[in-house]
PDB file of N, CA and C in Angstrom:
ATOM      1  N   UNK A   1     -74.580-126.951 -63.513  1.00  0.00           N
ATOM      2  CA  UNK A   1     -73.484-127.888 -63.331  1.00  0.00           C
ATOM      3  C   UNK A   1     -73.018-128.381 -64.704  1.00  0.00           C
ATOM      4  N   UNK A   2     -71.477-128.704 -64.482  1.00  0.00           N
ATOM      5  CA  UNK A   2     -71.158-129.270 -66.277  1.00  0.00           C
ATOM      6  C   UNK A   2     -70.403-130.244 -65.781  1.00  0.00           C
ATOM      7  N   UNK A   3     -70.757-131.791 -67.178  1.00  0.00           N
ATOM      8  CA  UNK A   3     -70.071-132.614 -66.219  1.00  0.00           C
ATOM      9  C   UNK A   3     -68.533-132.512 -66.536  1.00  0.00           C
ATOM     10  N   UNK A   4     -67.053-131.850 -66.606  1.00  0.00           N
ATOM     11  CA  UNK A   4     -65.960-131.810 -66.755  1.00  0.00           C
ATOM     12  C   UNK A   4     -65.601-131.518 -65.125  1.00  0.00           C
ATOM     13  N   UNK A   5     -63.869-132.202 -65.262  1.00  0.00           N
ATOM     14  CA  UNK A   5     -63.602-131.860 -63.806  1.00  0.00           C
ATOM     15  C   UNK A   5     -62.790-130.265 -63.451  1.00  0.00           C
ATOM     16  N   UNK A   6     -63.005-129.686 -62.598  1.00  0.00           N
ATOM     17  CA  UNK A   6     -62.445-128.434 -62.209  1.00  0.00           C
ATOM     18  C   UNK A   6     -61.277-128.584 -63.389  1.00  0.00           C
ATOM     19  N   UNK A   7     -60.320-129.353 -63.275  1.00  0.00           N
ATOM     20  CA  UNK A   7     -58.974-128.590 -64.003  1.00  0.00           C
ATOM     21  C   UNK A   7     -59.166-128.601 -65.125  1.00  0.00           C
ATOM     22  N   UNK A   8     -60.382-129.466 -65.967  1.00  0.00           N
ATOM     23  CA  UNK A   8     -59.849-129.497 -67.679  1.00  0.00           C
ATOM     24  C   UNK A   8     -61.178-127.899 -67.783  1.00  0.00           C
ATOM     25  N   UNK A   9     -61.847-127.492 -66.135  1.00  0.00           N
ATOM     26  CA  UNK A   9     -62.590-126.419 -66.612  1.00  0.00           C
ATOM     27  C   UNK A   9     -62.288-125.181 -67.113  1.00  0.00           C
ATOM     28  N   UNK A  10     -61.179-125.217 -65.998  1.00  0.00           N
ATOM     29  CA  UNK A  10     -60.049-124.104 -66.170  1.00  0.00           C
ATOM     30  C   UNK A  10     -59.282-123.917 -67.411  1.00  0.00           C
ATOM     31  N   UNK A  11     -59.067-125.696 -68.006  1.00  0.00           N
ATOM     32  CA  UNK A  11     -58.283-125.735 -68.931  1.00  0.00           C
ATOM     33  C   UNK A  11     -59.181-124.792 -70.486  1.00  0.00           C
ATOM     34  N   UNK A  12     -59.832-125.313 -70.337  1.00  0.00           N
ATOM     35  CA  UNK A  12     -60.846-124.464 -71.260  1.00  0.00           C
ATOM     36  C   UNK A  12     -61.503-122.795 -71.440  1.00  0.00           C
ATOM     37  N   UNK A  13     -61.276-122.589 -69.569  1.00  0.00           N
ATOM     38  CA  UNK A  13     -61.660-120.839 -69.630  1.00  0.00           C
ATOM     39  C   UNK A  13     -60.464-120.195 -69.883  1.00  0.00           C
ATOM     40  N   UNK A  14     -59.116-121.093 -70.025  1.00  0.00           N
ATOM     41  CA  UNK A  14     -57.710-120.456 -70.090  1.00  0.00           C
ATOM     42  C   UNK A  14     -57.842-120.479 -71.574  1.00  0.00           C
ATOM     43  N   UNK A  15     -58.387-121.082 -72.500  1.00  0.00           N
ATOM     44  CA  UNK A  15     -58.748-120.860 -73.792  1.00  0.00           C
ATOM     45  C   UNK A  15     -59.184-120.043 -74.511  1.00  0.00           C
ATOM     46  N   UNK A  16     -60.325-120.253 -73.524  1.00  0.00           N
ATOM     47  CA  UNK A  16     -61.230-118.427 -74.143  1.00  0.00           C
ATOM     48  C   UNK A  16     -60.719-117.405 -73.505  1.00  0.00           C
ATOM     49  N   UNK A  17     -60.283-117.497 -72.524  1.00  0.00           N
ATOM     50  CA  UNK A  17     -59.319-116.317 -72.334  1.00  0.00           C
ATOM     51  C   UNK A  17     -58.564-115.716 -73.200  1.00  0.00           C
ATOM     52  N   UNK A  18     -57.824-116.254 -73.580  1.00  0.00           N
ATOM     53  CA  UNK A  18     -56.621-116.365 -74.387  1.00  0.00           C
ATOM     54  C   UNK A  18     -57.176-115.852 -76.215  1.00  0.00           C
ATOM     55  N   UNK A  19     -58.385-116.596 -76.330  1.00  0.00           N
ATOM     56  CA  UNK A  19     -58.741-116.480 -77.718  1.00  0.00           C
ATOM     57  C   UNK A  19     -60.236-115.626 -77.711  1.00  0.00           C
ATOM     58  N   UNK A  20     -61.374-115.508 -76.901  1.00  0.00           N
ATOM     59  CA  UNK A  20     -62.374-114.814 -77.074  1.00  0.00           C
ATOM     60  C   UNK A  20     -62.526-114.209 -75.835  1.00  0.00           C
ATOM     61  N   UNK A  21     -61.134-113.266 -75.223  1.00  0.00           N
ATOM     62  CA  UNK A  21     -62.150-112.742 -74.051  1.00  0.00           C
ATOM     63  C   UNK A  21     -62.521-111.701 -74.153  1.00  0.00           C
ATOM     64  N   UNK A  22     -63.700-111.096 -75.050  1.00  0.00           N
ATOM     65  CA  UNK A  22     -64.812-110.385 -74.728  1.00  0.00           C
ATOM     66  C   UNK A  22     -65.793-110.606 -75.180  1.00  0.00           C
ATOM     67  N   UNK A  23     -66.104-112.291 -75.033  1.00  0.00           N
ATOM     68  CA  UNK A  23     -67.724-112.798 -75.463  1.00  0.00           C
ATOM     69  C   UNK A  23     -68.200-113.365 -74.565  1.00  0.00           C
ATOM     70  N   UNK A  24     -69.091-113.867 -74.313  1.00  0.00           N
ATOM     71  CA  UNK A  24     -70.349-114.531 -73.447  1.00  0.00           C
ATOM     72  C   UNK A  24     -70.064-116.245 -73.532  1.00  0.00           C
ATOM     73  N   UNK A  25     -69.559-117.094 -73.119  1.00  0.00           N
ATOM     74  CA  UNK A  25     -69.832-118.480 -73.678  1.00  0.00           C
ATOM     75  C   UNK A  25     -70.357-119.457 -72.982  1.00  0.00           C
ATOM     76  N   UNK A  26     -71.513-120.092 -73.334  1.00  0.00           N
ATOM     77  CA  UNK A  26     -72.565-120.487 -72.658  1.00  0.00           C
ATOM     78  C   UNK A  26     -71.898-122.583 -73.117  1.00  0.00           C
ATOM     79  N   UNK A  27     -71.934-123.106 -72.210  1.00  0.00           N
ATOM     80  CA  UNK A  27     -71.596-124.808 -72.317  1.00  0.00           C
ATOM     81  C   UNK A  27     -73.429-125.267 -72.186  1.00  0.00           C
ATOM     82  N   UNK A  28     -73.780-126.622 -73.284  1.00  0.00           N
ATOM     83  CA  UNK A  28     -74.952-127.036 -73.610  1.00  0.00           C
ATOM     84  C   UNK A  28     -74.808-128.410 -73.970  1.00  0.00           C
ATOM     85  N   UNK A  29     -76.019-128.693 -74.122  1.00  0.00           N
ATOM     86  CA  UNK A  29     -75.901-130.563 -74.546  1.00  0.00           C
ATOM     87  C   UNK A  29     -75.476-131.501 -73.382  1.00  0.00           C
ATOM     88  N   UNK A  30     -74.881-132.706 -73.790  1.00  0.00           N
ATOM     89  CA  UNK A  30     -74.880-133.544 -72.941  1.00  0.00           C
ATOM     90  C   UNK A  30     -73.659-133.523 -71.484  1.00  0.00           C
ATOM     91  N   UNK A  31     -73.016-132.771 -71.452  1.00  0.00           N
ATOM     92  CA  UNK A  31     -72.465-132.354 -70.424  1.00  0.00           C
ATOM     93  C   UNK A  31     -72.837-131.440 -69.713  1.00  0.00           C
ATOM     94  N   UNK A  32     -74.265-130.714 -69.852  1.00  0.00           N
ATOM     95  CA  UNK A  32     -75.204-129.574 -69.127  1.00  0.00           C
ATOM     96  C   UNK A  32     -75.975-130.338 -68.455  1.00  0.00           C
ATOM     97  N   UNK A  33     -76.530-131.753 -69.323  1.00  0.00           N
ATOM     98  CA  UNK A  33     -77.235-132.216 -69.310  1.00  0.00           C
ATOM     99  C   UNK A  33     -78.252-133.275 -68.335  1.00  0.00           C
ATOM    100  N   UNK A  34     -76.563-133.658 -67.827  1.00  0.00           N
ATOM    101  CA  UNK A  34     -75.856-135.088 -67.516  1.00  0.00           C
ATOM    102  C   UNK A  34     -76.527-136.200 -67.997  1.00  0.00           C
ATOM    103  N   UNK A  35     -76.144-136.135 -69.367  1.00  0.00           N
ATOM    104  CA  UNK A  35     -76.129-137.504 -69.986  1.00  0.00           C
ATOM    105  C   UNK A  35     -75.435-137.675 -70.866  1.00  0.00           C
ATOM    106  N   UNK A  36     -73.538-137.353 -70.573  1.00  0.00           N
ATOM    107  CA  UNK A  36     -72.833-137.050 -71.393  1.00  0.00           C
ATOM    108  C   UNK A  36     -72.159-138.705 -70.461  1.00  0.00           C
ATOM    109  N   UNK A  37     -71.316-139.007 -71.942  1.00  0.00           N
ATOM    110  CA  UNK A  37     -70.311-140.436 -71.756  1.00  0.00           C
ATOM    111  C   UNK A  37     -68.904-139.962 -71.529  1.00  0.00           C
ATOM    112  N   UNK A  38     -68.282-141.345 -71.686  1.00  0.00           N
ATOM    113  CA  UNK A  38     -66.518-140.733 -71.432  1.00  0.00           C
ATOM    114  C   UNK A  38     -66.271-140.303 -72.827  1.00  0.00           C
ATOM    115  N   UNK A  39     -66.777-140.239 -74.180  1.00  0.00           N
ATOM    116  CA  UNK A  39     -66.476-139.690 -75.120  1.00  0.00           C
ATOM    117  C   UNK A  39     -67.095-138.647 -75.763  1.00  0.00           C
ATOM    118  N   UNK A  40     -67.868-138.129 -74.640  1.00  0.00           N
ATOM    119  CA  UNK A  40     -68.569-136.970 -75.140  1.00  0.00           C
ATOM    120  C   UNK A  40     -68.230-135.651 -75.283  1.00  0.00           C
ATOM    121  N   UNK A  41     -68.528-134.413 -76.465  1.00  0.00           N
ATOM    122  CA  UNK A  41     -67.502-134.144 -76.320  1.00  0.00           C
ATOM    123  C   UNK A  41     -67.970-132.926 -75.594  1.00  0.00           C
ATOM    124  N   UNK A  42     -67.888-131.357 -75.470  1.00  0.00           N
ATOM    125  CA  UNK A  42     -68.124-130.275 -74.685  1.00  0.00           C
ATOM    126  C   UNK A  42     -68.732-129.205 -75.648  1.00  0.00           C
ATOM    127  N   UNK A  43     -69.925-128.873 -75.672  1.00  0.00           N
ATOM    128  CA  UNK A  43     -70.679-128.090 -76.693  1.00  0.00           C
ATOM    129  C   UNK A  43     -70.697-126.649 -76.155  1.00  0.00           C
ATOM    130  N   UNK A  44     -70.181-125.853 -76.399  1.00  0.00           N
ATOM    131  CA  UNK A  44     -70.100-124.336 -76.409  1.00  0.00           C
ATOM    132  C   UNK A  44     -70.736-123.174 -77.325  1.00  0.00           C
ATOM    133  N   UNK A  45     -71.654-122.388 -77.235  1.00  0.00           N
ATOM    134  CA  UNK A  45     -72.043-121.688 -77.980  1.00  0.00           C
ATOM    135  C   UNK A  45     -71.527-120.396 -77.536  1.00  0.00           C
ATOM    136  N   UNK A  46     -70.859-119.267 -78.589  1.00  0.00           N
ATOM    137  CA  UNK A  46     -70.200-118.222 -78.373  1.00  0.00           C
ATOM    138  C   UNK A  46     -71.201-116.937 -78.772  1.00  0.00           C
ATOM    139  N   UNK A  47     -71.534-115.760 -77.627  1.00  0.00           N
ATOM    140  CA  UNK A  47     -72.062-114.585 -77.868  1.00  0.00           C
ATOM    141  C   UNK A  47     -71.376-113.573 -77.793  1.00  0.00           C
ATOM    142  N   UNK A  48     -71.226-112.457 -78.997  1.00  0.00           N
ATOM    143  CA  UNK A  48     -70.494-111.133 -79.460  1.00  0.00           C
ATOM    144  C   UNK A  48     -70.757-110.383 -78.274  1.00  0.00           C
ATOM    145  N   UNK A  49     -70.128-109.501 -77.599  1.00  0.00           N
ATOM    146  CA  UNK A  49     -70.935-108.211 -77.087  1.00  0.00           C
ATOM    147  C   UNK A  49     -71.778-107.662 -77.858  1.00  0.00           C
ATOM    148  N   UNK A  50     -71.482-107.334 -79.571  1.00  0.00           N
ATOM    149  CA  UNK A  50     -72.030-106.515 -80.328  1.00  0.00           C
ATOM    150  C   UNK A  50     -73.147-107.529 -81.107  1.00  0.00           C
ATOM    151  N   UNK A  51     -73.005-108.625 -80.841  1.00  0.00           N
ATOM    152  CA  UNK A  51     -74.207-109.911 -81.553  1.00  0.00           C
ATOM    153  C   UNK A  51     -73.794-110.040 -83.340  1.00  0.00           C
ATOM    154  N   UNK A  52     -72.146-109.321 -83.410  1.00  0.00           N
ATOM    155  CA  UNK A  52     -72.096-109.847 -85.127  1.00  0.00           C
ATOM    156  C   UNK A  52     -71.423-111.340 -84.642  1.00  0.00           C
ATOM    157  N   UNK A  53     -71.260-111.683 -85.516  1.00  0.00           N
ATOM    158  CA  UNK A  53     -70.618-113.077 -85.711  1.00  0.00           C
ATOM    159  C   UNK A  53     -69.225-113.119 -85.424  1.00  0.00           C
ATOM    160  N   UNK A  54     -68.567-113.903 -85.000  1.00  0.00           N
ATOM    161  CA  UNK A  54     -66.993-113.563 -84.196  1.00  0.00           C
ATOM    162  C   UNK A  54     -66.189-115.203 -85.283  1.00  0.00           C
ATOM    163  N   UNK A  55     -64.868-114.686 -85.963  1.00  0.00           N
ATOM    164  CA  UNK A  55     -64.354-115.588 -86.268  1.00  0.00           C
ATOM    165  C   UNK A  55     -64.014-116.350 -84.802  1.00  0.00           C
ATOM    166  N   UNK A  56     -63.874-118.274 -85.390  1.00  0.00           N
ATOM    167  CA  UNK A  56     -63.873-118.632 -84.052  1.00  0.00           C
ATOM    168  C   UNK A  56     -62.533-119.713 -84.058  1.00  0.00           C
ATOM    169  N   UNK A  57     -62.094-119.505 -85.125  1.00  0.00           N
ATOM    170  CA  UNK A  57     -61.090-120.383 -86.341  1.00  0.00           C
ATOM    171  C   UNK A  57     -60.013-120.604 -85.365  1.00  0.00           C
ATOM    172  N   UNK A  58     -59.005-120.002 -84.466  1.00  0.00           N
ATOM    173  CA  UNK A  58     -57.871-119.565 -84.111  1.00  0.00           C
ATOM    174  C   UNK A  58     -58.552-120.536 -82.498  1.00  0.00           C
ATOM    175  N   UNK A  59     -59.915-120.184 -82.046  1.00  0.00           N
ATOM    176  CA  UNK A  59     -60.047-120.595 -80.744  1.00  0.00           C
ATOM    177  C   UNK A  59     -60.480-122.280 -81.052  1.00  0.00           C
ATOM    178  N   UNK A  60     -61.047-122.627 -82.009  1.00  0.00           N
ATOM    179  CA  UNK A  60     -61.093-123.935 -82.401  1.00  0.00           C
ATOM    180  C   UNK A  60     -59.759-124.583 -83.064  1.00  0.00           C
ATOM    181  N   UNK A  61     -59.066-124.055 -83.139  1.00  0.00           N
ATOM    182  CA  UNK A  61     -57.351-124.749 -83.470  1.00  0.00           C
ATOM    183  C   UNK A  61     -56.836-124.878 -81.716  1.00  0.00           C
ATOM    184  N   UNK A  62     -57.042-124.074 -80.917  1.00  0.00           N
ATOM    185  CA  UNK A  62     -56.456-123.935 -79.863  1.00  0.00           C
ATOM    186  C   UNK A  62     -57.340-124.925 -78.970  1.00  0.00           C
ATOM    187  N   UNK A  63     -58.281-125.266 -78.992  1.00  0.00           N
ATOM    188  CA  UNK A  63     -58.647-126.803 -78.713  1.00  0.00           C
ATOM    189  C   UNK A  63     -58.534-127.969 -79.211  1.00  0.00           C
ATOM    190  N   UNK A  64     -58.653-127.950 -80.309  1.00  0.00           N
ATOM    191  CA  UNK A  64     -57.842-128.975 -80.846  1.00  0.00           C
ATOM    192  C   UNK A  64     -56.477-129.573 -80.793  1.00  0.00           C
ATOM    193  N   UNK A  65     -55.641-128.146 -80.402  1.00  0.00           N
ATOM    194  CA  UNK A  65     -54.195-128.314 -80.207  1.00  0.00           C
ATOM    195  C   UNK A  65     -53.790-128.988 -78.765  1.00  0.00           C
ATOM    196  N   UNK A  66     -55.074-128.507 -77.819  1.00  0.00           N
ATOM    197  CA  UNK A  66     -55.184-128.831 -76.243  1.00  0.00           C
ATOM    198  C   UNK A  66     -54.732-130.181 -76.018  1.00  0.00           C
ATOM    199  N   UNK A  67     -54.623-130.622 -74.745  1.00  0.00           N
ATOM    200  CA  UNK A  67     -54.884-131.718 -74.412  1.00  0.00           C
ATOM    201  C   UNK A  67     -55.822-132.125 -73.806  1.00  0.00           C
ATOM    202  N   UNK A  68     -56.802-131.474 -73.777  1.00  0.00           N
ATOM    203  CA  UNK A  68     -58.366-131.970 -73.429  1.00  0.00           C
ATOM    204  C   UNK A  68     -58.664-133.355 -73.843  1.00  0.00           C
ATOM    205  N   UNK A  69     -59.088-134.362 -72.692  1.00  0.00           N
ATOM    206  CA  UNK A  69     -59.469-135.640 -73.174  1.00  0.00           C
ATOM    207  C   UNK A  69     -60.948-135.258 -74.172  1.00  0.00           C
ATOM    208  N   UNK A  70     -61.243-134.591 -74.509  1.00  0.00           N
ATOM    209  CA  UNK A  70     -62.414-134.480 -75.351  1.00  0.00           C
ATOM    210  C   UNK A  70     -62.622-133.155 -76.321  1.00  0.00           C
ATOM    211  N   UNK A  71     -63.612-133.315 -77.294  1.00  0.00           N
ATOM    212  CA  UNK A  71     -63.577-132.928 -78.237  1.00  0.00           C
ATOM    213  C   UNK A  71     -64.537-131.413 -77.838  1.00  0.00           C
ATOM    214  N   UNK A  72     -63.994-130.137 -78.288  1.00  0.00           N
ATOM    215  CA  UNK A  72     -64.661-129.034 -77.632  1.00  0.00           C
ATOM    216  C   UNK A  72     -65.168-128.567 -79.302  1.00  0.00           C
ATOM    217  N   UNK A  73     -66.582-128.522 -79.336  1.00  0.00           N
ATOM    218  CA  UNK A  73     -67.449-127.831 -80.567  1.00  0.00           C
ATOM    219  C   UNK A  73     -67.563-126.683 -80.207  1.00  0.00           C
ATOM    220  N   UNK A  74     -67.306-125.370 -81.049  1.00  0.00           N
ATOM    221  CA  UNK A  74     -67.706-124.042 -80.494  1.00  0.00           C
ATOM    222  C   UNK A  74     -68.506-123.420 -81.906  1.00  0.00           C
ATOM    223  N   UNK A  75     -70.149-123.193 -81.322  1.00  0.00           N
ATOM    224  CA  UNK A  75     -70.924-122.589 -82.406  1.00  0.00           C
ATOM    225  C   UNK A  75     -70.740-120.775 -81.883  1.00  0.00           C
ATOM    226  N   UNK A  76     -71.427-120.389 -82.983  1.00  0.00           N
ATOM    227  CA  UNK A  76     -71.655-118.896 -82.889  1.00  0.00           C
ATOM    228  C   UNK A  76     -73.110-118.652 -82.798  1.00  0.00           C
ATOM    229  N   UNK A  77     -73.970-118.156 -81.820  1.00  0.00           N
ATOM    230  CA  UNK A  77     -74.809-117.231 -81.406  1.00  0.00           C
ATOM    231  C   UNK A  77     -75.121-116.846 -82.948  1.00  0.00           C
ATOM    232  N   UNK A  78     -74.698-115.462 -83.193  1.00  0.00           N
ATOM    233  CA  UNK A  78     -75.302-115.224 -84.353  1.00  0.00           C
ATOM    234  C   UNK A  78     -74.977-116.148 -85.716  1.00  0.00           C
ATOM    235  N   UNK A  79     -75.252-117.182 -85.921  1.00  0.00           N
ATOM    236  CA  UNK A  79     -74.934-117.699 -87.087  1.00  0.00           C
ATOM    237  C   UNK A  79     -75.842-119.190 -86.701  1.00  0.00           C
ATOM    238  N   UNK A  80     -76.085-119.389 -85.431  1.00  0.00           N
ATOM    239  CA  UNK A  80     -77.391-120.806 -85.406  1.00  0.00           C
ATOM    240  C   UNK A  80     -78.751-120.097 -85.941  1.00  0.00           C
ATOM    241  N   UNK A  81     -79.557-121.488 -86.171  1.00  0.00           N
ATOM    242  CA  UNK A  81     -80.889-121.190 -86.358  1.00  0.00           C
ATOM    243  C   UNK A  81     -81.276-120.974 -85.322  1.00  0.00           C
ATOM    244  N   UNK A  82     -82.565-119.875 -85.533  1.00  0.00           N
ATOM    245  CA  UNK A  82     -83.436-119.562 -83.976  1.00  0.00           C
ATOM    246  C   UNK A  82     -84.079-120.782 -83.600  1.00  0.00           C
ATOM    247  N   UNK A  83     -84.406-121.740 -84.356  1.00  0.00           N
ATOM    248  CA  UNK A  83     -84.593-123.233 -83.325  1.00  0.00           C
ATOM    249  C   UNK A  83     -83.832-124.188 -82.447  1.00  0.00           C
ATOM    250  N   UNK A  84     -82.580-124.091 -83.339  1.00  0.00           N
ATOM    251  CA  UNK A  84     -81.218-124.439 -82.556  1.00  0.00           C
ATOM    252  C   UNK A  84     -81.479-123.302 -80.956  1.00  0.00           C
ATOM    253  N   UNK A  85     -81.586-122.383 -81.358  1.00  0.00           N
ATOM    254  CA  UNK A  85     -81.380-121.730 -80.492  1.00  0.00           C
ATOM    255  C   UNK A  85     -82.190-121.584 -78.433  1.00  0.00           C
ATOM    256  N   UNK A  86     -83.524-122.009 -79.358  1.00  0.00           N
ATOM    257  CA  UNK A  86     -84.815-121.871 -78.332  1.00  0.00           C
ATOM    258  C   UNK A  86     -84.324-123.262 -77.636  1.00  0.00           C
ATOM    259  N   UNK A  87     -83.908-124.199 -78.721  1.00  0.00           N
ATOM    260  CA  UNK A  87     -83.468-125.663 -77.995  1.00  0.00           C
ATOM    261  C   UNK A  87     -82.313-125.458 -76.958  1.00  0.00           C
ATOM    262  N   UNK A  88     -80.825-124.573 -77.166  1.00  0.00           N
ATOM    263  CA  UNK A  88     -80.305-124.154 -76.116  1.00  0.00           C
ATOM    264  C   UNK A  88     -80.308-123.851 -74.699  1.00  0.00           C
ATOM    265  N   UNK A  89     -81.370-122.816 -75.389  1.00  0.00           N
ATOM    266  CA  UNK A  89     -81.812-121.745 -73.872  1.00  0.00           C
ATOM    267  C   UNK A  89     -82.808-122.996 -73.156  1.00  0.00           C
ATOM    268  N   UNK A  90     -83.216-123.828 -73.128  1.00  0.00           N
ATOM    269  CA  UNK A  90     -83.701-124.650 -72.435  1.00  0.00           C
ATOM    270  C   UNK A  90     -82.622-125.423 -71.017  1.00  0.00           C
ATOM    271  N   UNK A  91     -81.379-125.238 -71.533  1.00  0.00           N
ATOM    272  CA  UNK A  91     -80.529-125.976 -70.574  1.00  0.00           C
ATOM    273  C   UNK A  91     -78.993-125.102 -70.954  1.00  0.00           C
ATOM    274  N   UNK A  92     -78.451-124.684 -70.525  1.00  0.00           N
ATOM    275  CA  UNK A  92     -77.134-124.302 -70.401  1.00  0.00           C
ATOM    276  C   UNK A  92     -76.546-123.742 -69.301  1.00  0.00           C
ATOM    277  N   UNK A  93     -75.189-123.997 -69.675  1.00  0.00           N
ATOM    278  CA  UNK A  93     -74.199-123.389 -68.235  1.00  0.00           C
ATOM    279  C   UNK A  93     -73.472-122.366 -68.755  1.00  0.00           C
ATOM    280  N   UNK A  94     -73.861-121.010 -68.139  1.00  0.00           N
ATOM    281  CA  UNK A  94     -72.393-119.982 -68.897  1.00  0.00           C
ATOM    282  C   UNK A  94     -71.011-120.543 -68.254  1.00  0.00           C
ATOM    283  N   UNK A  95     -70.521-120.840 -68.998  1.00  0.00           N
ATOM    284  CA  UNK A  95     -69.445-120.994 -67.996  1.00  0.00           C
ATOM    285  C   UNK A  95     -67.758-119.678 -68.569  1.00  0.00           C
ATOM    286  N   UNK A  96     -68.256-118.889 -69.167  1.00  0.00           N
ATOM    287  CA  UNK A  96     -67.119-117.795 -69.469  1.00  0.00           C
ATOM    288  C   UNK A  96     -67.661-116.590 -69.926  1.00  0.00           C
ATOM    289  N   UNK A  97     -67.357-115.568 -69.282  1.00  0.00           N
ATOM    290  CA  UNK A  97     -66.574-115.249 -68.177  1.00  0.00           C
ATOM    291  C   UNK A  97     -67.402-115.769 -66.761  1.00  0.00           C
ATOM    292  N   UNK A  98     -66.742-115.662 -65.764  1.00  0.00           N
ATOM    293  CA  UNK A  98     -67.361-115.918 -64.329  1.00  0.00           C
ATOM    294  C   UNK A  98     -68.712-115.205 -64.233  1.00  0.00           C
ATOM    295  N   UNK A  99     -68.159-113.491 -64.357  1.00  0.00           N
ATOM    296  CA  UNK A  99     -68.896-112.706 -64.291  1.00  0.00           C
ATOM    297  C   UNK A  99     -69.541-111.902 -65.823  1.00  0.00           C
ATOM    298  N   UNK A 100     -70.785-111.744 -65.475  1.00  0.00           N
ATOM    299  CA  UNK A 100     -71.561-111.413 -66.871  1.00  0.00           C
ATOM    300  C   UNK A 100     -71.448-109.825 -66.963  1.00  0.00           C
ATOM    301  N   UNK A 101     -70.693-109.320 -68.250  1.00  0.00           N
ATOM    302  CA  UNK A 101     -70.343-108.061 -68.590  1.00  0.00           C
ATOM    303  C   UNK A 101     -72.375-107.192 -68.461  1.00  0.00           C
ATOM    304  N   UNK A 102     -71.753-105.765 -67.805  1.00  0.00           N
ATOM    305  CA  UNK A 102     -73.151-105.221 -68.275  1.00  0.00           C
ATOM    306  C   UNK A 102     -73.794-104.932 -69.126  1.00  0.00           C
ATOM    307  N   UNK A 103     -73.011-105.098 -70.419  1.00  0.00           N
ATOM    308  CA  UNK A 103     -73.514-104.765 -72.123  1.00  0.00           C
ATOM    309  C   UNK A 103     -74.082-106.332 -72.188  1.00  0.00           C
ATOM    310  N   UNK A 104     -74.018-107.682 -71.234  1.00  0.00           N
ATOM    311  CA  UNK A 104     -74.414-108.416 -71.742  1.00  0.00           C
ATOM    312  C   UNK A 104     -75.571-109.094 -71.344  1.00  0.00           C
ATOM    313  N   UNK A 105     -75.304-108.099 -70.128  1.00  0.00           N
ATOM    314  CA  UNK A 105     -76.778-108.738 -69.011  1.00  0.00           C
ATOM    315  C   UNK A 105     -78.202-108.789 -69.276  1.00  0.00           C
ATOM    316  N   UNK A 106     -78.334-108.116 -70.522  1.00  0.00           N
ATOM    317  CA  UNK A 106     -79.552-108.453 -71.075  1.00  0.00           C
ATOM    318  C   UNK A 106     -80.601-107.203 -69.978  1.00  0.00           C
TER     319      UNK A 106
END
């Protein structure tokens, strides 16, 4: 579960649509969490098909440009620390694409 409402969810997979659709993007932190406030903002971590590092420059202008009442952080998969990382995988929501590509299913 993530705490945003259906439309600003959409508003956001119409994002990565638009700017990363052929990566994995997993939502984390305090809106996975539920212990996110009204100013919290939406933590996204982005995975390559191929696991290099994906400029993310163009999809972080395009949230910013949004009208999302909140602030959308988008890290890169390959470019966190593997502790950042283990801390992730403890709690997250994929929330893009719906469906998980078979190069990504692990």
């Amino acid at each position: 579960m993530i705490d945003i409402s259906p439309k600003h969810l959409e508003e956001v997979r119409k994002i990565l649509r638009q700017q990363l659709p052929h990566a994995l993007i997993w939502a984390f932190g305090s809106r996975v969490t539920a212990k996110a406030s009204e100013g919290s903002d939406l933590d996204l971590v982005v995975h390559s098909p191929d696991d290099e590092a994906l400029p993310l420059g163009r999809a972080r202008e395009a949230f910013r440009d949004s009208n999302l009442p909140f602030t959308v952080e988008l890290l890169d998969w390959a470019t966190i620390p593997e502790h950042f990382r283990h801390e992730i995988l403890k709690n997250y929501v994929v929330i893009f694409p719906s469906e998980i590509p078979e190069n990504l299913a692990g």
